[in-house]
Short mmCIF file of C-alpha atoms in Angstrom, two decimals:
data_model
loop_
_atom_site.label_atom_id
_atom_site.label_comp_id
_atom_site.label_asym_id
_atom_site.label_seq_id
_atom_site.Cartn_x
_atom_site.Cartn_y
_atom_site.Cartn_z
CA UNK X 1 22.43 -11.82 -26.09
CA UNK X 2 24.61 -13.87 -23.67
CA UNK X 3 21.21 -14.91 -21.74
CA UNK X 4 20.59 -16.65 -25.26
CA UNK X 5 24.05 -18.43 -26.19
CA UNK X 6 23.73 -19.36 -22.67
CA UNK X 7 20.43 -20.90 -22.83
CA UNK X 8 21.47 -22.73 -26.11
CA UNK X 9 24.74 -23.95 -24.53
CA UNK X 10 22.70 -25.53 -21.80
CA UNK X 11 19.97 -27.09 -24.19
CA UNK X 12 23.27 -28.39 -26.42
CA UNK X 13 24.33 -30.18 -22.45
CA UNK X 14 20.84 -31.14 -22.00
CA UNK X 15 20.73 -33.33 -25.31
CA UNK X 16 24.41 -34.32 -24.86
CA UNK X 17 23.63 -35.65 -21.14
CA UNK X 18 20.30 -37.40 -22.42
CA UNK X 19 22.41 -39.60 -24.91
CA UNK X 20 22.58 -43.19 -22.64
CA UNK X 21 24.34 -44.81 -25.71
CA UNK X 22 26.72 -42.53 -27.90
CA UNK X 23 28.63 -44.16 -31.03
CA UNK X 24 31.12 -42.35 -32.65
CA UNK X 25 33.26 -43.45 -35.70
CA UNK X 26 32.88 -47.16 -34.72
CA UNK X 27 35.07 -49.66 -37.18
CA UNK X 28 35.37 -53.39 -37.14
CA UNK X 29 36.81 -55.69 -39.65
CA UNK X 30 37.27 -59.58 -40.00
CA UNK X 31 40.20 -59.56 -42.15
CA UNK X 32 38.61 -58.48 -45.30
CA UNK X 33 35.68 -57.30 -44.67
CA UNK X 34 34.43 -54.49 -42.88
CA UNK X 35 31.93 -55.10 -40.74
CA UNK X 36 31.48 -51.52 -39.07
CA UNK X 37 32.38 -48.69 -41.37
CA UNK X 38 32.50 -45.40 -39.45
CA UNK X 39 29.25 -45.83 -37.58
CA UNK X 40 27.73 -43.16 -35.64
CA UNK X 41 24.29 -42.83 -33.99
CA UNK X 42 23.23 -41.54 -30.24
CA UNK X 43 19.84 -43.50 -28.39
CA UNK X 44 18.62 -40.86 -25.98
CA UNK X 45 17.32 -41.44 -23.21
CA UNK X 46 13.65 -43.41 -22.73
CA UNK X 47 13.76 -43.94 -26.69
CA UNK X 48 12.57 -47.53 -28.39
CA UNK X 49 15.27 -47.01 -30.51
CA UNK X 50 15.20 -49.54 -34.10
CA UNK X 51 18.22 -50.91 -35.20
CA UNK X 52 17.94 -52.50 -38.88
CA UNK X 53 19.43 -54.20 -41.64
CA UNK X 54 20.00 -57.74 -43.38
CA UNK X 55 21.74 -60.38 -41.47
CA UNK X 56 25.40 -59.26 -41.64
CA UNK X 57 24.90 -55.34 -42.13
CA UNK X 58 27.00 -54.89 -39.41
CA UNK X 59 24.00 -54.96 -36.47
CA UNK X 60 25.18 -57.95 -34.11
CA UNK X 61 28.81 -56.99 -34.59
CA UNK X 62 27.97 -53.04 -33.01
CA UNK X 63 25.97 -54.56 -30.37
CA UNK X 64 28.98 -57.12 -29.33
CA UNK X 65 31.08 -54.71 -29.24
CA UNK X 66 28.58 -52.24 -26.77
CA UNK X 67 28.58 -55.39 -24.75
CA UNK X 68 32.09 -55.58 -24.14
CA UNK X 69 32.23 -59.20 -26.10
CA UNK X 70 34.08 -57.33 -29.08
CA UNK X 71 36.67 -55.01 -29.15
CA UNK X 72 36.36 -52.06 -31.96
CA UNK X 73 39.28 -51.56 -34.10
CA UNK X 74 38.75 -47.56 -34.02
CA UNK X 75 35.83 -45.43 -32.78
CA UNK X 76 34.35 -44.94 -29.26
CA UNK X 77 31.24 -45.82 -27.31
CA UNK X 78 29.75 -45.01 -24.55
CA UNK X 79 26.96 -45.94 -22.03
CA UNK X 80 25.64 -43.25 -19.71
CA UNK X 81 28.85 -42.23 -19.91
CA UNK X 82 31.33 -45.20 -19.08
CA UNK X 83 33.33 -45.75 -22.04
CA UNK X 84 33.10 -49.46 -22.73
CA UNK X 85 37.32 -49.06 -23.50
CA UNK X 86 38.13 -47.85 -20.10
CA UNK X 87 34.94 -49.34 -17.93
CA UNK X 88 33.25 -52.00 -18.98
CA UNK X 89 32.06 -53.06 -15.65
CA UNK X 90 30.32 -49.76 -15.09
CA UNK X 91 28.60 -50.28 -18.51
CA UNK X 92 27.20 -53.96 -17.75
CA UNK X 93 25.62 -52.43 -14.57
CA UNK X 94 23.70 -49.93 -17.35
CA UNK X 95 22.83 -52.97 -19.70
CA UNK X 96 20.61 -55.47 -19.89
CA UNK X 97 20.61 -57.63 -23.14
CA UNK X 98 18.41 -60.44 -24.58
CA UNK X 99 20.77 -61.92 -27.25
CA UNK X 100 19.24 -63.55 -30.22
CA UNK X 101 20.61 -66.99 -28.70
CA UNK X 102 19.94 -67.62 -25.50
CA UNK X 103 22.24 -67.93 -22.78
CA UNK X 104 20.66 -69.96 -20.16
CA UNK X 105 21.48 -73.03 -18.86
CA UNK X 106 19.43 -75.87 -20.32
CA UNK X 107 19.98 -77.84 -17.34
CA UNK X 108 18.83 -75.72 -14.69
CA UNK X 109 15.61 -74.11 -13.37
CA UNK X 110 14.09 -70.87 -14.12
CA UNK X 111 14.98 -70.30 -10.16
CA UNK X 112 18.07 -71.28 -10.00
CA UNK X 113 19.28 -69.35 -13.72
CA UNK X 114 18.01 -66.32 -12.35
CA UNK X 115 19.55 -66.78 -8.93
CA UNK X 116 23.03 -66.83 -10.35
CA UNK X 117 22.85 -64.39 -12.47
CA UNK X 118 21.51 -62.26 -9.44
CA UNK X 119 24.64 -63.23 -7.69
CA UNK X 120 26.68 -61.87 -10.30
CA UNK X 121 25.68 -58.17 -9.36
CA UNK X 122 25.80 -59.26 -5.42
CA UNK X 123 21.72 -59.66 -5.26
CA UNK X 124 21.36 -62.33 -2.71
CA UNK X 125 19.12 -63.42 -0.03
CA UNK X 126 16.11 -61.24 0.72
CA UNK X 127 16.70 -58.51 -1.71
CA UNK X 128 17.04 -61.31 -4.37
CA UNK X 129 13.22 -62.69 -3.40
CA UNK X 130 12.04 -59.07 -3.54
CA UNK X 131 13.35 -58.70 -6.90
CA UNK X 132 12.34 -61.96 -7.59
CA UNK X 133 8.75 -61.46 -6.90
CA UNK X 134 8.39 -58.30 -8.75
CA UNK X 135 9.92 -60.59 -11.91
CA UNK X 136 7.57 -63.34 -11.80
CA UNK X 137 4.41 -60.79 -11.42
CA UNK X 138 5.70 -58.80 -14.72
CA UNK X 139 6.62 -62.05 -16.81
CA UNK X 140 4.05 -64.25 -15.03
CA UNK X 141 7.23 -66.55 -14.20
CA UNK X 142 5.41 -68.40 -11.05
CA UNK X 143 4.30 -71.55 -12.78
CA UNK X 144 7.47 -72.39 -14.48
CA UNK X 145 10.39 -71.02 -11.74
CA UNK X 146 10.83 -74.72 -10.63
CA UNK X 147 11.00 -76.34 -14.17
CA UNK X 148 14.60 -77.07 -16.30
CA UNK X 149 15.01 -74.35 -19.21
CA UNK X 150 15.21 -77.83 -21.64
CA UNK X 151 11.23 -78.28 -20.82
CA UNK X 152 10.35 -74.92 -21.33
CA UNK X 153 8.37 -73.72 -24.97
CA UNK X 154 10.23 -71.57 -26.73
CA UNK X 155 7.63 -68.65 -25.75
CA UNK X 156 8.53 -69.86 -21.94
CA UNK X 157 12.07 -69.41 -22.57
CA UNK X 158 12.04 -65.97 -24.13
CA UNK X 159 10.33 -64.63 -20.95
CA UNK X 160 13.16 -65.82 -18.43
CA UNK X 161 15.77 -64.36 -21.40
CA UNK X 162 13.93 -61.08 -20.79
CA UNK X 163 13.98 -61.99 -16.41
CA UNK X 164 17.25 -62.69 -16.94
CA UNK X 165 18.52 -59.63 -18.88
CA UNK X 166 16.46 -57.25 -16.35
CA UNK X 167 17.25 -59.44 -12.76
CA UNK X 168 19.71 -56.04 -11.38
CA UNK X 169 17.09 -53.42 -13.07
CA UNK X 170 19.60 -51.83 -15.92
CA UNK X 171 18.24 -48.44 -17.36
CA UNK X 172 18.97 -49.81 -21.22
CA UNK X 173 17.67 -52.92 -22.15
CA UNK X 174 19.32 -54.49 -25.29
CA UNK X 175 16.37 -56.66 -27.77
CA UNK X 176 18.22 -58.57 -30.50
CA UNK X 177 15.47 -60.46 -32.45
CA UNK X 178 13.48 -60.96 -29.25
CA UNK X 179 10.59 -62.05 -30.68
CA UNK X 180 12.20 -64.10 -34.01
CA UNK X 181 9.95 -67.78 -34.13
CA UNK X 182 7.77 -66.98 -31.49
CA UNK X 183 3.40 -67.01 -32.01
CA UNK X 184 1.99 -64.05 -32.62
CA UNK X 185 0.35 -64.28 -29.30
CA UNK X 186 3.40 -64.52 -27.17
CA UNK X 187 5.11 -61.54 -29.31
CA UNK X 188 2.26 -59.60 -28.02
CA UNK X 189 2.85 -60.74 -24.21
CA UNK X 190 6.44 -59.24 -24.76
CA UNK X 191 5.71 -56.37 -26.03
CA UNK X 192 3.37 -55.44 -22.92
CA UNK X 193 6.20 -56.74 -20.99
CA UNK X 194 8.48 -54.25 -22.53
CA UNK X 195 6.56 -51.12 -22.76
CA UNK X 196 5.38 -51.36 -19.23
CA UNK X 197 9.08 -51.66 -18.41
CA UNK X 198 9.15 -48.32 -20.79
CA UNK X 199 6.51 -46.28 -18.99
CA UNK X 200 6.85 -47.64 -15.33
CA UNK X 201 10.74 -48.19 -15.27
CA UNK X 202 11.59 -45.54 -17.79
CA UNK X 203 13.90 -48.35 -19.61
CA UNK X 204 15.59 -47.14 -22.54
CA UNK X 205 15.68 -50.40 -25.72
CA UNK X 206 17.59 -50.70 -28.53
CA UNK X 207 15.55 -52.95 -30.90
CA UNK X 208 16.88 -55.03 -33.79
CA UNK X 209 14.24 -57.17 -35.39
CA UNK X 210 12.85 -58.14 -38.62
CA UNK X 211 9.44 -57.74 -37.72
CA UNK X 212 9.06 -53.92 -39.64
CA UNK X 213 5.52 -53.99 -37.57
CA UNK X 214 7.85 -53.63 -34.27
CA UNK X 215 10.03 -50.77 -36.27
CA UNK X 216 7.03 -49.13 -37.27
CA UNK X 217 6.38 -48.25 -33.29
CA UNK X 218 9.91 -47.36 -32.88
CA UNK X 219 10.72 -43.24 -31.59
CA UNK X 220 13.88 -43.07 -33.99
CA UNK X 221 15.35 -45.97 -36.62
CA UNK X 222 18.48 -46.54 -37.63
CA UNK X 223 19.09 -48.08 -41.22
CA UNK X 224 22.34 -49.86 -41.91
CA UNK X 225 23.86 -51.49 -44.64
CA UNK X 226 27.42 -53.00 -45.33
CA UNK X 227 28.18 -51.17 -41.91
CA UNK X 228 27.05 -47.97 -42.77
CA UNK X 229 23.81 -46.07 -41.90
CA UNK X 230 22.34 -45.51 -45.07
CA UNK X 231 18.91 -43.80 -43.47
CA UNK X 232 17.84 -42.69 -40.13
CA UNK X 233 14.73 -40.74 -38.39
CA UNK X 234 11.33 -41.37 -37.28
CA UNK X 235 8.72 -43.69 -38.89
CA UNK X 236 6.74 -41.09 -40.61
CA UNK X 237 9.83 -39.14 -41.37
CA UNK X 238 11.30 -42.36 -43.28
CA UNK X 239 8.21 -43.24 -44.63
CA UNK X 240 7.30 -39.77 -45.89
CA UNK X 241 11.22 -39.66 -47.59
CA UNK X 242 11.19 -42.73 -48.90
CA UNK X 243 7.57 -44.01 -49.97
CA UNK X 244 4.49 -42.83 -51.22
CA UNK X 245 1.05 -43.92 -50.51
CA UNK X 246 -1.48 -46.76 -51.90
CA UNK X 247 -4.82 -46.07 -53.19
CA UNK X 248 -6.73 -49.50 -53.15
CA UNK X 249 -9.51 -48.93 -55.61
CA UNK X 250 -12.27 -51.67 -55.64
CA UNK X 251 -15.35 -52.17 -58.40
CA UNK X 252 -13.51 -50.30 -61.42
CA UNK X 253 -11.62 -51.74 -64.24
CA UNK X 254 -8.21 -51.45 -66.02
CA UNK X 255 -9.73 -49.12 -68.81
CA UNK X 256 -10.87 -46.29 -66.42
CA UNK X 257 -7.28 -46.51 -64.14
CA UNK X 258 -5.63 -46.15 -67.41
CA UNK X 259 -7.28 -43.10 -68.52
CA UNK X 260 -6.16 -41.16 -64.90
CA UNK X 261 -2.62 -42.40 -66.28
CA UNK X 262 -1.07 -42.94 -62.59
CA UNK X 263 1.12 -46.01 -61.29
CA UNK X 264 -1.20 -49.07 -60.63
CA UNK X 265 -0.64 -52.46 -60.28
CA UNK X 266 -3.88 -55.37 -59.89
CA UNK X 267 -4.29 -56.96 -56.51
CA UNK X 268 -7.24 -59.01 -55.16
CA UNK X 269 -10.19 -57.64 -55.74
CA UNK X 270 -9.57 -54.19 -57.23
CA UNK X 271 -6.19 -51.97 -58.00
CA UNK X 272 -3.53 -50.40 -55.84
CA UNK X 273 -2.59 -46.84 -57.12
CA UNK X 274 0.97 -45.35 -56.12
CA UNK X 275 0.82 -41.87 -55.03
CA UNK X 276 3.38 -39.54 -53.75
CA UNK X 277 1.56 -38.74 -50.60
CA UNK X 278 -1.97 -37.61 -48.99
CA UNK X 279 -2.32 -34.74 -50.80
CA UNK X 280 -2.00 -36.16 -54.22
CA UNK X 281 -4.07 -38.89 -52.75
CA UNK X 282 -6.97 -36.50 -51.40
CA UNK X 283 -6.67 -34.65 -55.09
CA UNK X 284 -7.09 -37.47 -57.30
CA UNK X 285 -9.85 -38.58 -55.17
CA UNK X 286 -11.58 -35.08 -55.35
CA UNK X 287 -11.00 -34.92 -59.13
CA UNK X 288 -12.40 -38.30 -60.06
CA UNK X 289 -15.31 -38.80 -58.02
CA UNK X 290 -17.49 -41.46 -59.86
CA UNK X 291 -14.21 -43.91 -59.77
CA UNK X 292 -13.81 -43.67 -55.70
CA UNK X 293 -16.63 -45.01 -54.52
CA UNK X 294 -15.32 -48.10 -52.41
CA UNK X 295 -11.65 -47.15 -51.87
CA UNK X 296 -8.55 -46.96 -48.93
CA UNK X 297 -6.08 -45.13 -49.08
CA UNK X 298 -2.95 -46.36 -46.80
CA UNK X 299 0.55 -44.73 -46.05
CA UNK X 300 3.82 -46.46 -46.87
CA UNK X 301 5.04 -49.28 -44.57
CA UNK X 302 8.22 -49.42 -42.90
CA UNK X 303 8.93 -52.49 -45.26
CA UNK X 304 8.74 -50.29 -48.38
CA UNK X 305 11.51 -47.73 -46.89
CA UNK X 306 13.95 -50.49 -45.95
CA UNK X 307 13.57 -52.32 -49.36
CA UNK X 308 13.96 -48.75 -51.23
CA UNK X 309 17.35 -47.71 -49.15
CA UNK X 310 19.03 -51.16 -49.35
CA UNK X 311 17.49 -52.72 -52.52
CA UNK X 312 16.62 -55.82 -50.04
CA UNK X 313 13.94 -57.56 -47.83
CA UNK X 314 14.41 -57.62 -44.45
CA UNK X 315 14.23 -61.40 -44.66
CA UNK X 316 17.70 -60.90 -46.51
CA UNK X 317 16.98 -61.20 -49.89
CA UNK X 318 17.91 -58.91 -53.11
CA UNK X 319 15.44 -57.51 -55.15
#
């Protein structure tokens, strides 16, 4: 009996030690309003953790204040540890963060951005090239390090945000919007960029975006609204709580979906079918043969759990 409490007091220090970020009862208000309402979440360690919800749910504000560029009015977080109250420096050594504005200089090279903020954690001279080097082979930086930020695309620029935010190799990299405006080709580039920095570099990222495709990869997400989490847990957890799946039913008409008397709804080319998962799915199928002959049958998207939590697109919209 003790050889077990002790093994599940060590597995409780285990998960407690693999929390890098820990959030605990976080407030913030702007006179009025309350922008952080008793938040609480942990990122463990090596997670992409998914941060969500409409432009002033209270995201940017919690991410400020993990930064250090906000104070909280109650609450306390932590970064590997270092309380961001009582040592912030110790927590910017831990972070890395590509803000949803960036924060070079326009009037300076690629080089020459990077070289300063180097400086700034006393990476200078040789072990600055090193580090350098190993930048401009992950982001393919080379071509542009001796061009102004002003003449850079805004693909370009995104890459030296994400150089920029990794120059003194933090173990939790910060992504808010990262990929807002860009192509979908150079969204892909980043995303490579960041999961080898995952797998190679065992980075931890905490993700905001309102991309739900990005979400959907996520290990754990994190729903808030008005300041508050109002869901949280994996993809298929949150999709499996909060949606059903989709049927798409081509080459049968309105007459024969009517008589199965299930949820449809007409989209091009045939009808979408709500039901509550793969199961009922695989059943109605099974029952009703001669009506399934050119069908799909998809899962839930991460879009349809945000909009049934919050009542809103991601986009910011009501619905």
């Amino acid at each position: 009996m003790e050889y077990l409490w002790r093994a599940i007091a060590d597995k409780k220090i285990m998960e407690t030690n693999n929390n890098v970020i820990k959030i605990e009862n976080l407030h913030k208000s702007f006179k009025d309003v309350h922008a952080v309402n008793g938040l609480s979440f942990n990122v463990r360690e090596g997670q992409l953790f998914a941060f969500l919800g409409v432009n002033g749910a209270g995201k940017s504000t919690t991410i400020s204040i993990i930064c250090g560029q906000l104070q909280a009015d109650g609450g306390t977080v932590t970064v590997n540890g270092h309380s961001v109250d009582k040592n912030m420096d110790a927590v910017k050594r831990e972070l890395g963060v590509v803000f949803q504005n960036s924060v070079l200089d326009k009037s300076l090279t690629v080089y020459d951005n990077l070289k300063y903020k180097a400086a700034l954690y006393g990476i200078s001279g040789a072990k600055f090239k090193e580090r350098l080097e190993e930048i401009s082979n992950l982001l393919e930086l080379a071509p542009i390090l001796k061009r102004t930020l002003g003449k850079l695309s805004g693909g370009q620029k995104r890459r030296v945000d994400i150089a920029r935010a990794i120059i003194h190799s933090p173990k939790i990299l910060i992504l808010d919007e990262p990929t807002t405006g860009l192509d979908p080709q150079t969204r892909k580039v980043i995303w490579e960029v960041v999961d080898k920095l995952r797998k190679e570099d065992k980075v931890t990222v905490l993700l905001t975006t309102h991309y739900m495709e990005e979400a959907a990869d996520a290990d754990y997400v994190v729903i808030i609204d008005g300041g508050s989490i109002v869901a949280e847990g994996t993809p298929i957890d949150l999709k499996n709580r909060y949606t059903g799946d989709f049927i798409t039913v081509y080459g049968v008409g309105a007459e024969q979906l009517a008589a199965l008397n299930v949820k449809y709804l007409e989209v091009a080319g045939g009808y979408r079918i709500l039901v509550s998962d793969s199961g009922e799915a695989t059943r109605l199928i099974a029952a009703h043969p001669e009506m399934f002959n050119d069908y799909e049958v998809i899962k839930g998207k991460m879009d349809d759990v945000f909009l049934a939590v919050t009542g809103k697109k991601l986009g910011g919209g009501m619905l």
